[in-house]
Short mmCIF file of C-alpha atoms and ligand atoms in Angstrom, two decimals:
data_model
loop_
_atom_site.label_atom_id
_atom_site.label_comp_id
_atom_site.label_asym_id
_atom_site.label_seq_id
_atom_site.Cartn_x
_atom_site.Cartn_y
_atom_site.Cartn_z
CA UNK A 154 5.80 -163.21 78.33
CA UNK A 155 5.70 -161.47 81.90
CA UNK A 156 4.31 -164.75 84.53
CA UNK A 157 0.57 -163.85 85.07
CA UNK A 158 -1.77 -164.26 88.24
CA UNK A 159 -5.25 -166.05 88.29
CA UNK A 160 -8.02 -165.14 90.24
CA UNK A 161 -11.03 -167.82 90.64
CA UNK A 162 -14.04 -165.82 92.31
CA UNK A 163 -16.23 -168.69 94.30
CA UNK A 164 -19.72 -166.56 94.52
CA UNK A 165 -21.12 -169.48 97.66
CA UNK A 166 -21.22 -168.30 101.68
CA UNK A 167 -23.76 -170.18 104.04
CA UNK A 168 -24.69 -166.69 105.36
CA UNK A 169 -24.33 -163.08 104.50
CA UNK A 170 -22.53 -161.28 107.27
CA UNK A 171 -23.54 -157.93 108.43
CA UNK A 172 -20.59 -155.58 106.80
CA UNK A 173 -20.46 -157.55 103.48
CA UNK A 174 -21.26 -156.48 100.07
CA UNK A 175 -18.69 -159.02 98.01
CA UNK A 176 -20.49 -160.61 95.13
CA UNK A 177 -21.86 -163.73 97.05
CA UNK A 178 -24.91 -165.80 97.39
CA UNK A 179 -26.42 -167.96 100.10
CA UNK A 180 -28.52 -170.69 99.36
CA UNK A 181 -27.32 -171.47 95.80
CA UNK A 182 -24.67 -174.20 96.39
CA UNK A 183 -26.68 -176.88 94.41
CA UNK A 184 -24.93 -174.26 91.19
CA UNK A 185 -21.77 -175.47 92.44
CA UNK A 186 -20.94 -178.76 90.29
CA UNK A 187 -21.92 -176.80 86.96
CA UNK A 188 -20.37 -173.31 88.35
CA UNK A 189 -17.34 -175.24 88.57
CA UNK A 190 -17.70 -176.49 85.30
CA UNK A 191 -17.93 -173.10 83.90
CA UNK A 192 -14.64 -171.69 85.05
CA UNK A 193 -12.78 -175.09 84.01
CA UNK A 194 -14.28 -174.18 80.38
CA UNK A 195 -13.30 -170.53 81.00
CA UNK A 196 -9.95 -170.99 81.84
CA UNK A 197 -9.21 -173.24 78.98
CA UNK A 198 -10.73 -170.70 76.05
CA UNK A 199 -8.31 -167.67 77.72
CA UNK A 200 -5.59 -169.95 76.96
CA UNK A 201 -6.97 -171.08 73.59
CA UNK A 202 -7.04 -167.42 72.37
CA UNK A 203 -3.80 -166.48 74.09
CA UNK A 204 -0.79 -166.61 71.44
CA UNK A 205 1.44 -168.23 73.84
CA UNK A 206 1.01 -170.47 76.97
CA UNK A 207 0.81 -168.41 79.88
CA UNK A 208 3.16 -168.43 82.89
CA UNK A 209 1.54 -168.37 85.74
CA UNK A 210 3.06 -167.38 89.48
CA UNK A 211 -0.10 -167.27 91.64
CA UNK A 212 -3.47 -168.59 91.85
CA UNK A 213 -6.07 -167.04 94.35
CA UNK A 214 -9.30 -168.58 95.11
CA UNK A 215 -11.44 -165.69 96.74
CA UNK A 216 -14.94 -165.33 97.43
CA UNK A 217 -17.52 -165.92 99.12
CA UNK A 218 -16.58 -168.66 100.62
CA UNK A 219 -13.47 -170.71 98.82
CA UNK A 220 -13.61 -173.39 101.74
CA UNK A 221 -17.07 -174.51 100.86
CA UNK A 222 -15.92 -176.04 97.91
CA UNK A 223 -15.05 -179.89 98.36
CA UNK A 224 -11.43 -180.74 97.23
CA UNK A 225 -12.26 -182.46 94.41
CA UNK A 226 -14.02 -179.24 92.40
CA UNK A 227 -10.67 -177.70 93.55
CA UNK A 228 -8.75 -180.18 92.35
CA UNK A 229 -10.70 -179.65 88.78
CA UNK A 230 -9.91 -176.09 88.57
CA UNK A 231 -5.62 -176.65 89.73
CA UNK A 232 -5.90 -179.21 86.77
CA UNK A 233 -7.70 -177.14 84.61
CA UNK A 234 -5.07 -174.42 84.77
CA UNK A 235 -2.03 -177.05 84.61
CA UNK A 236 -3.26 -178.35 81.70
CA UNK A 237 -3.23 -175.15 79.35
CA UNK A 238 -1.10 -172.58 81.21
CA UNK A 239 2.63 -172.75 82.31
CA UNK A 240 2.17 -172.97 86.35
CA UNK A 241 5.45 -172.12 87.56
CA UNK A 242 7.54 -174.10 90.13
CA UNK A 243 7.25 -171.88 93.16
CA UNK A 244 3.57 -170.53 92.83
CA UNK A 245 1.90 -169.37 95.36
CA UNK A 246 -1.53 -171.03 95.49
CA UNK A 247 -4.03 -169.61 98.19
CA UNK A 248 -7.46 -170.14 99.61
CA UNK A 249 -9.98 -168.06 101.81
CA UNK A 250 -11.42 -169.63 104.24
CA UNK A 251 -13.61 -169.25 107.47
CA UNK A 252 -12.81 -170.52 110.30
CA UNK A 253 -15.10 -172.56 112.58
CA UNK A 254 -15.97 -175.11 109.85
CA UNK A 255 -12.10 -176.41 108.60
CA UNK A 256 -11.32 -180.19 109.36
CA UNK A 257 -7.58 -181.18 109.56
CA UNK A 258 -8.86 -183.78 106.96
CA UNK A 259 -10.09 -181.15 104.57
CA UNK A 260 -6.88 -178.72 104.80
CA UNK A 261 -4.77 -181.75 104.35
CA UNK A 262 -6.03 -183.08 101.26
CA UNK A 263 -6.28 -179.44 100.07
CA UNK A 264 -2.37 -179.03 100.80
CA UNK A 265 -1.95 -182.57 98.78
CA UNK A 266 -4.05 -180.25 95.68
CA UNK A 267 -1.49 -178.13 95.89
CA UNK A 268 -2.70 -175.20 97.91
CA UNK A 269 0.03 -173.80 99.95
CA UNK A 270 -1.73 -170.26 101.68
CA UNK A 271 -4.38 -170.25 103.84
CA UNK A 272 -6.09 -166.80 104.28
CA UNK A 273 -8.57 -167.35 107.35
CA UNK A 274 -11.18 -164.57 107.84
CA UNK A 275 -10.66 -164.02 111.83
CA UNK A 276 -12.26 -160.80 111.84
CA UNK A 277 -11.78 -160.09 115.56
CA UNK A 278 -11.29 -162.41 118.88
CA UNK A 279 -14.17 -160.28 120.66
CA UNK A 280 -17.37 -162.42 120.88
CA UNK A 281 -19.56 -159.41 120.96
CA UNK A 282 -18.26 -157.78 117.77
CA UNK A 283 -18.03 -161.28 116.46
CA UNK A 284 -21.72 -161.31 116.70
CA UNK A 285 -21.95 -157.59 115.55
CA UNK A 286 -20.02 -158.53 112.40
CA UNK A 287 -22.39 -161.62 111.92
CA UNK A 288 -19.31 -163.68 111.95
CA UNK A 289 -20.24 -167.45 112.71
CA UNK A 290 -17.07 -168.62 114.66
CA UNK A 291 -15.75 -168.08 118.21
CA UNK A 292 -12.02 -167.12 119.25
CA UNK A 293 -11.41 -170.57 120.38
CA UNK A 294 -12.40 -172.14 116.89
CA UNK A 295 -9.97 -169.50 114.89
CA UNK A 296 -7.35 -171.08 117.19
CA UNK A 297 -8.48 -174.68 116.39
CA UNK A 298 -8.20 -174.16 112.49
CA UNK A 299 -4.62 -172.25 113.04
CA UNK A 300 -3.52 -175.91 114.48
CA UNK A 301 -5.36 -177.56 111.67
CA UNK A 302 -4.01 -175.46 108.99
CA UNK A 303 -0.13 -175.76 110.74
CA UNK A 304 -0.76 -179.59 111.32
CA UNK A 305 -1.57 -180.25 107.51
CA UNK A 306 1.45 -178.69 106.67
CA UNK A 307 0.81 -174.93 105.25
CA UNK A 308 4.05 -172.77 106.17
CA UNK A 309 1.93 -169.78 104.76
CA UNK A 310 -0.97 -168.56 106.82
CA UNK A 311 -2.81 -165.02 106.85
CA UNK A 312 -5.33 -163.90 109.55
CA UNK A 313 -8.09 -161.04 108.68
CA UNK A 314 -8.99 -158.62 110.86
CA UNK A 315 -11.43 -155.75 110.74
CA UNK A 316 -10.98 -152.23 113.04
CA UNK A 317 -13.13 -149.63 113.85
CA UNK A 318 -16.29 -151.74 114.52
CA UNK A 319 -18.61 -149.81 116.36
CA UNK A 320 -18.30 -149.67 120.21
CA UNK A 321 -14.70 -151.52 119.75
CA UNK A 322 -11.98 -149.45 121.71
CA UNK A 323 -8.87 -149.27 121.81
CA UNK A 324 -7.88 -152.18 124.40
CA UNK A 325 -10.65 -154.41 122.50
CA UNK A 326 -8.93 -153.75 119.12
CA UNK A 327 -5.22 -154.40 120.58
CA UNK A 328 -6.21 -157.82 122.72
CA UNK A 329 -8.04 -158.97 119.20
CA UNK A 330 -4.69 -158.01 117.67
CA UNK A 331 -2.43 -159.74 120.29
CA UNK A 332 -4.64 -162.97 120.38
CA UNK A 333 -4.41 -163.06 116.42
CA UNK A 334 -0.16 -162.73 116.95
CA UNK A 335 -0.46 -164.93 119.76
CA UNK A 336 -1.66 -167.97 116.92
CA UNK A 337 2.08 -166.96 115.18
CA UNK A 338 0.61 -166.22 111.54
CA UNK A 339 3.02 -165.39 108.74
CA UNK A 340 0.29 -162.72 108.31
CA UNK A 341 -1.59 -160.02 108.80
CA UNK A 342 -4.49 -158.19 106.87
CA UNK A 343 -5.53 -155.28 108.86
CA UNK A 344 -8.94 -153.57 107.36
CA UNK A 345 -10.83 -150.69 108.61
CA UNK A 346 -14.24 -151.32 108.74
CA UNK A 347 -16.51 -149.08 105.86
CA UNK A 348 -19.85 -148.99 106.03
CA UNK A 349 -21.20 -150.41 102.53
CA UNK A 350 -24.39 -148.76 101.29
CA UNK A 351 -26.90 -152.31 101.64
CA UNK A 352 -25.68 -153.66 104.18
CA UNK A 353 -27.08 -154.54 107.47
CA UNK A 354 -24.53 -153.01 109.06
CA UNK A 355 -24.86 -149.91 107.69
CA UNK A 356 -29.01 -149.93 108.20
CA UNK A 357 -28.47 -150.00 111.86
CA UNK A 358 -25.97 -147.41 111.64
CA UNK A 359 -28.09 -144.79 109.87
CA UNK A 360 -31.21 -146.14 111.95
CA UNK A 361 -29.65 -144.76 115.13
CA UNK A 362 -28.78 -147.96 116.32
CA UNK A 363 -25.02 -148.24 116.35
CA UNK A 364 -22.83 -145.23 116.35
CA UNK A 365 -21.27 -143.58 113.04
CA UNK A 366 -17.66 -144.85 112.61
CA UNK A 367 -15.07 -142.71 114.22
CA UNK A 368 -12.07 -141.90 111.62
CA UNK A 369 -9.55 -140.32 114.33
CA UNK A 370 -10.27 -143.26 116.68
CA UNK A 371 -9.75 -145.89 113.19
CA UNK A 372 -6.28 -143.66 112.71
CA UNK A 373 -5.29 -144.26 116.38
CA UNK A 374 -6.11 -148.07 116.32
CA UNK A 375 -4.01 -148.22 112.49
CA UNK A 376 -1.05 -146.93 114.39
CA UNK A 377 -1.39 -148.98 117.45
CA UNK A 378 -1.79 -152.23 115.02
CA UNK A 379 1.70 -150.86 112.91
CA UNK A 380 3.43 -150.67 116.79
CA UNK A 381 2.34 -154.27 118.06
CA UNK A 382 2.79 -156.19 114.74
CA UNK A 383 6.14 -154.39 114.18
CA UNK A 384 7.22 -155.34 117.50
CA UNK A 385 6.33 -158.59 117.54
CA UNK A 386 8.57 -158.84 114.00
CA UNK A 387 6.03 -158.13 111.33
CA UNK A 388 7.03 -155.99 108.46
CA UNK A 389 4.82 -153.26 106.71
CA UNK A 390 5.07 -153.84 103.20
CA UNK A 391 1.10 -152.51 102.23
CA UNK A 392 -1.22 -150.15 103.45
CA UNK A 393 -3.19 -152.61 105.17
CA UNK A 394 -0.73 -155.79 105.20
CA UNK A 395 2.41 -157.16 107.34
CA UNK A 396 4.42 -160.31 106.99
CA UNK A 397 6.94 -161.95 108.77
CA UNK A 398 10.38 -163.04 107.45
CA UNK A 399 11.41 -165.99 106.50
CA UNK A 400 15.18 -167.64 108.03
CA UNK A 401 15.70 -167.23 104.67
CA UNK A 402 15.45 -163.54 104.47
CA UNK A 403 12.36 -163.95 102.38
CA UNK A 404 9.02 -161.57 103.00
CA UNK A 405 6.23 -163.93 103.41
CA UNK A 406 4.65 -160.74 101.71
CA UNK A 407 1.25 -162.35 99.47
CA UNK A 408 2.38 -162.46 95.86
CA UNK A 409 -0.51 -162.74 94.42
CA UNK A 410 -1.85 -159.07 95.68
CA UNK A 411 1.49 -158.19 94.77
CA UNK A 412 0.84 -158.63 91.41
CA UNK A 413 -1.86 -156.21 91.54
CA UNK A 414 -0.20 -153.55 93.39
CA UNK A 415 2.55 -153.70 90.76
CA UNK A 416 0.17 -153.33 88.51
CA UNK A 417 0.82 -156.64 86.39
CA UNK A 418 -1.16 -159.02 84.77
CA UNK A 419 -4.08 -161.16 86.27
CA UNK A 420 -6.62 -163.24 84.57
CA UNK A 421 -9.96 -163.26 86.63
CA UNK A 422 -12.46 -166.45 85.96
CA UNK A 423 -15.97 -166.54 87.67
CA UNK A 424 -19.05 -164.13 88.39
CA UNK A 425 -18.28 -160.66 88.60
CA UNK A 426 -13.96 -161.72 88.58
CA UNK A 427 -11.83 -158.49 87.22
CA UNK A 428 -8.96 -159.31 85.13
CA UNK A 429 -5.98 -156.88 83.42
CA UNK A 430 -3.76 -158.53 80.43
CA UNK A 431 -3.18 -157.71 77.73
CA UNK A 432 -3.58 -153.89 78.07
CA UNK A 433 -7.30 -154.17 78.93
CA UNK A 434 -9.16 -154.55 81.63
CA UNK A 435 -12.21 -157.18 81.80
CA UNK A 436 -15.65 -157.42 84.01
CA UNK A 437 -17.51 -160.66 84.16
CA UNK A 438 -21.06 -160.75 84.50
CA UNK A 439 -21.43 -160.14 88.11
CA UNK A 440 -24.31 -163.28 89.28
CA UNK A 441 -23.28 -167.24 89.16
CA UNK A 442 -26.54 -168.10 86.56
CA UNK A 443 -25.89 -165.51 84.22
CA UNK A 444 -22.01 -166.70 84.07
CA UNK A 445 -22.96 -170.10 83.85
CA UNK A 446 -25.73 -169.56 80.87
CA UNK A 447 -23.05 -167.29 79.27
CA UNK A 448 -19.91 -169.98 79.47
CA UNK A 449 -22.62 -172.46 78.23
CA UNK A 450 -24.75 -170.92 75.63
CA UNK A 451 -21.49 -169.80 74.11
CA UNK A 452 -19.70 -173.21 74.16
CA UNK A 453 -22.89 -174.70 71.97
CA UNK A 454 -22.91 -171.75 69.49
CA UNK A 455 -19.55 -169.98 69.12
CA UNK A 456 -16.08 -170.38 68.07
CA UNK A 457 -12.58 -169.52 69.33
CA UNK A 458 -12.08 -167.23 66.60
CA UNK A 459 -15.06 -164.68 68.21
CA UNK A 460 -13.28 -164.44 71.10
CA UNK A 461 -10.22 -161.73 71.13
CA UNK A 462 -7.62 -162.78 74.43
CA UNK A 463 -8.40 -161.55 77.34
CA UNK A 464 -11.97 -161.34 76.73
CA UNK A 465 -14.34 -164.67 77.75
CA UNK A 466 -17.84 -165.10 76.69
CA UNK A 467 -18.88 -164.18 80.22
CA UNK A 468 -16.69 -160.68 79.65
CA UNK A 469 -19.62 -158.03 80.34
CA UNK A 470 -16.47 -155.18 79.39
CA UNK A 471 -13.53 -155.11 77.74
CA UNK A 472 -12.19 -151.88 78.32
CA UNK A 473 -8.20 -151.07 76.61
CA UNK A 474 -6.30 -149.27 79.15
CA UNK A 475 -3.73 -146.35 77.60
CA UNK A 476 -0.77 -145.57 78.72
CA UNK A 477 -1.82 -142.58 80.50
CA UNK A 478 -4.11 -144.75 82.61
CA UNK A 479 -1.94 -147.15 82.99
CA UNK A 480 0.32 -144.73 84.57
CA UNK A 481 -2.02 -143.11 86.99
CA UNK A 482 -2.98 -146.60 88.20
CA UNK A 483 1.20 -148.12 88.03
CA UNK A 484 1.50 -144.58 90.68
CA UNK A 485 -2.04 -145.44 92.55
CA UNK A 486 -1.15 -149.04 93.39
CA UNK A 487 2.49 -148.55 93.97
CA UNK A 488 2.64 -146.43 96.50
CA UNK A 489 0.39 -148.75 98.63
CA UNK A 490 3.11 -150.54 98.55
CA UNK A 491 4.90 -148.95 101.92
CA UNK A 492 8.70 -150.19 101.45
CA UNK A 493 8.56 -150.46 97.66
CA UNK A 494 6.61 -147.77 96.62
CA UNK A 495 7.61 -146.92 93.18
CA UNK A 496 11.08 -147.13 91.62
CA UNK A 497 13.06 -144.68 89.60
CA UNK A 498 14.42 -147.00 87.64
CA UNK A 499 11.39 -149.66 87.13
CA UNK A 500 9.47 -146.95 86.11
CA UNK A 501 11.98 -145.41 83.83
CA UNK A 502 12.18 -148.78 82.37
CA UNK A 503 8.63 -149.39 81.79
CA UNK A 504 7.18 -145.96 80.68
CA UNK A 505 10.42 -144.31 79.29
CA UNK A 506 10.46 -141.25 80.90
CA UNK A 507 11.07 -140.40 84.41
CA UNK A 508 8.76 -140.07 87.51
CA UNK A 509 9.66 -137.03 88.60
CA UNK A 510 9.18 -135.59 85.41
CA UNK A 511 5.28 -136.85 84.78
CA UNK A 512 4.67 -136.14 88.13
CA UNK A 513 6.36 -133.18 89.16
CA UNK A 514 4.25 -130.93 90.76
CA UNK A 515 2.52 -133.26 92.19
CA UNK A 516 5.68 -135.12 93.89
CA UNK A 517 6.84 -131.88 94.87
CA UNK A 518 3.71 -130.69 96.57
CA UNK A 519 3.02 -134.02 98.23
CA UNK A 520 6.39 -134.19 99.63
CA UNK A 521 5.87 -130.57 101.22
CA UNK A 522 3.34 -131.80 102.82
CA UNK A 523 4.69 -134.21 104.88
CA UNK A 524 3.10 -137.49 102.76
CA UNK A 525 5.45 -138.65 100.53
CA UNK A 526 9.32 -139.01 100.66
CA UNK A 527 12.22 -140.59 98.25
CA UNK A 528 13.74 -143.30 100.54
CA UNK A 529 16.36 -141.85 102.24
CA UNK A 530 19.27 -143.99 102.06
CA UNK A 531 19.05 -144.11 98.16
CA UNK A 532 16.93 -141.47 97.22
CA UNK A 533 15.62 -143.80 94.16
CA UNK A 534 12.10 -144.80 95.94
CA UNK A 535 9.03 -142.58 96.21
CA UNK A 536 6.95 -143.72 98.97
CA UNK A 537 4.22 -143.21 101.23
CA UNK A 538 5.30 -141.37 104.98
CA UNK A 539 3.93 -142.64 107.92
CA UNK A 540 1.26 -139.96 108.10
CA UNK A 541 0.83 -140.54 103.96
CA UNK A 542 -0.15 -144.43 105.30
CA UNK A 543 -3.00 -143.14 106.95
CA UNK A 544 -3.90 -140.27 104.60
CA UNK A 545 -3.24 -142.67 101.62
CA UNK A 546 -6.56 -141.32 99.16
CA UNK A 547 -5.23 -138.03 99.28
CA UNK A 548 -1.90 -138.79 98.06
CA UNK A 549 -3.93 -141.51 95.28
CA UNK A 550 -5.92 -138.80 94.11
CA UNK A 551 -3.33 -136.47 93.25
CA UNK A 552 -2.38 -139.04 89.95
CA UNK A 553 -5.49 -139.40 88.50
S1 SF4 B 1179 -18.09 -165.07 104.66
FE1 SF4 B 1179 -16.94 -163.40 103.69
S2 SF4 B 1179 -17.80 -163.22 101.62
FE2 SF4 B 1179 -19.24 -164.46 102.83
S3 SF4 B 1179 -20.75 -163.01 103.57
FE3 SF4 B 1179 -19.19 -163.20 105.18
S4 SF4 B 1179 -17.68 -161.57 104.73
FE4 SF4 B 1179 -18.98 -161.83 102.90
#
């Protein structure tokens, strides 16, 4: 069996910041102890219904708010999975965190857990679009959790950050950028901002109060970003992601999102979590008490035999992917890969026929115009140009 990915979705912020529509909730922590409780039973009734233990390469703890967790629920959730699923040697384990509220104590004990990648969500060294962004930290406590997070021994560290925020210019977006490489992260998660219908954000926008985002001045600053982090010895290898090499010769590239641009399999446990095995895609129940009366209600009146892998009780769909879809979405996420793209001969192997043959009007067309290109040296990758980086949804639209 192909090693699998685990996503644990922690639904707990102590705020809701002005651009954010994730599927989180402030003022519910005291559903922490039995929320945890729920995705320990979770976890264990996938593997109960899988037919064989299940290799596992990454774990990603995402939110919300990861960080507001204390070790020890952590620490229940890492066993949890050792216990019934085949964690590989060298998996990558990460955690999202905010900065601002990180003790050394806290990362070190986490690193003892097991965790071994620290995304932090820096967002911006600007104090004023800080406080646009309703971001609760200041540059100078970013920099304070980078030496934490170094000092407790994590060789893998990503840093966040959002462009396009309204009023940010240019020279604001590029001293943000340099004071983030400045800190020496093994990477970088660049994001344009997008206005999410609910937000506060976007309220003020469409009230007049901040100005409408400003796409050529967004392309400008995503070229700009590609320049500085390339110079300073980050490699593209996403759309919106750059690592840095290891002595090694390793990418410091994040495996776990990887495995989702590759399109792999990933189990997702908690509220609202998205998994793919199997051949089918799965949807929790989107709010903490509903997942939490699900997992439990369940667990009192059901047995394994109900359940059909990858499905969980708290499954609101189950939906089987074909192998038309699943190639239209192996071509969608590949080619947001920017070095990888998609291979001749992976995709040969996988699908049995080849690329240019499913695709070949489209591959022609989008080559003509200037957005996609076989790699040059071998001519056996199709990937995105530079201009297809920042045009990327009309080149993903053209495969499905
Ligand atoms: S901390 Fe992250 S998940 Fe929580 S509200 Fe802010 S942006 Fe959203």
């Amino acid at each position: 069996m192909q090693p699998h990915s685990i996503y644990i979705h922690i639904p707990f912020c102590r705020h809701r910041c002005s651009y954010c529509d994730f599927n989180t909730y402030v003022g519910i922590d005291n559903l922490i102890p039995s929320y945890i409780q729920a995705i320990c039973l979770e976890i264990s009734y996938i593997a109960q219904i899988s037919d064989q233990k299940i290799p596992v390469r990454t774990i990603f703890f995402g939110g919300g708010t990861p960080s507001i967790l204390p070790v020890d629920e952590i620490c229940k959730v890492l066993d949890q999975v050792n216990r019934n699923y085949f964690l590989l040697d060298e998996a990558e384990i990460s955690l999202e965190a905010n900065p601002g509220s990180l003790s050394y104590e806290y990362l070190r004990s986490l690193r003892e857990a097991g965790v071994n990648r620290i995304s932090l969500g820096m967002q911006s060294a600007n104090r004023h679009e800080l406080i646009l962004l309703d971001r609760r930290h200041a540059y100078y406590q970013i920099a304070e959790s980078v030496g934490h997070v170094r000092r407790a021994g994590f060789k893998n560290l990503n840093l966040d950050l959002i462009y396009g925020i309204p009023h940010q210019t240019l020279r604001d977006w590029c001293s943000s950028l340099k004071l983030a490489i400045s800190l020496e992260p093994d990477h970088l998660s660049l994001y344009s901002l997008t206005l999410e219908p609910g937000t506060s954000l976007n309220s003020w926008v469409s009230r007049g109060l901040l100005p409408e985002p400003d796409d050529d001045l967004s392309a400008e600053m995503y070229e700009i970003a590609s320049e500085l982090a390339e110079a300073k010895g980050f490699e593209q290898y996403e759309i919106s992601n750059w690592a840095r090499r290891e002595k090694s010769g390793d990418l410091l590239a994040c495996q776990h999102n990887l495995q989702y641009w590759r399109n792999h399999s990933y189990l997702g446990f908690g509220a609202g979590a998205h998994g793919y095995a199997g051949g089918k895609r799965t949807t929790n129940v989107l709010t903490p008490g509903e997942y939490i009366q699900r997992i439990r209600s369940w667990e009192k009146e059901a047995s394994l035999n109900e359940l059909s892998f990858p499905g969980s009780p708290a499954a609101e769909s189950v939906t089987l992917i074909n192998r038309e879809e699943e190639i239209k979405e192996t071509m969608m996420m590949g080619l947001r890969l920017t070095q990888e793209g998609i291979s001749r001969e992976s995709f040969q192997d996988r699908f049995g026929v080849p690329v240019d043959s499913v695709f070949e009007q489209q591959i022609q067309e989008l080559i003509a115009a200037g957005l996609l290109e076989w790699d040059p040296k071998t001519r056996k990758t199709l990937r995105l140009t530079r201009k297809g980086r920042i045009l990327g949804n009309q080149v993903f639209i053209r495969f499905i």
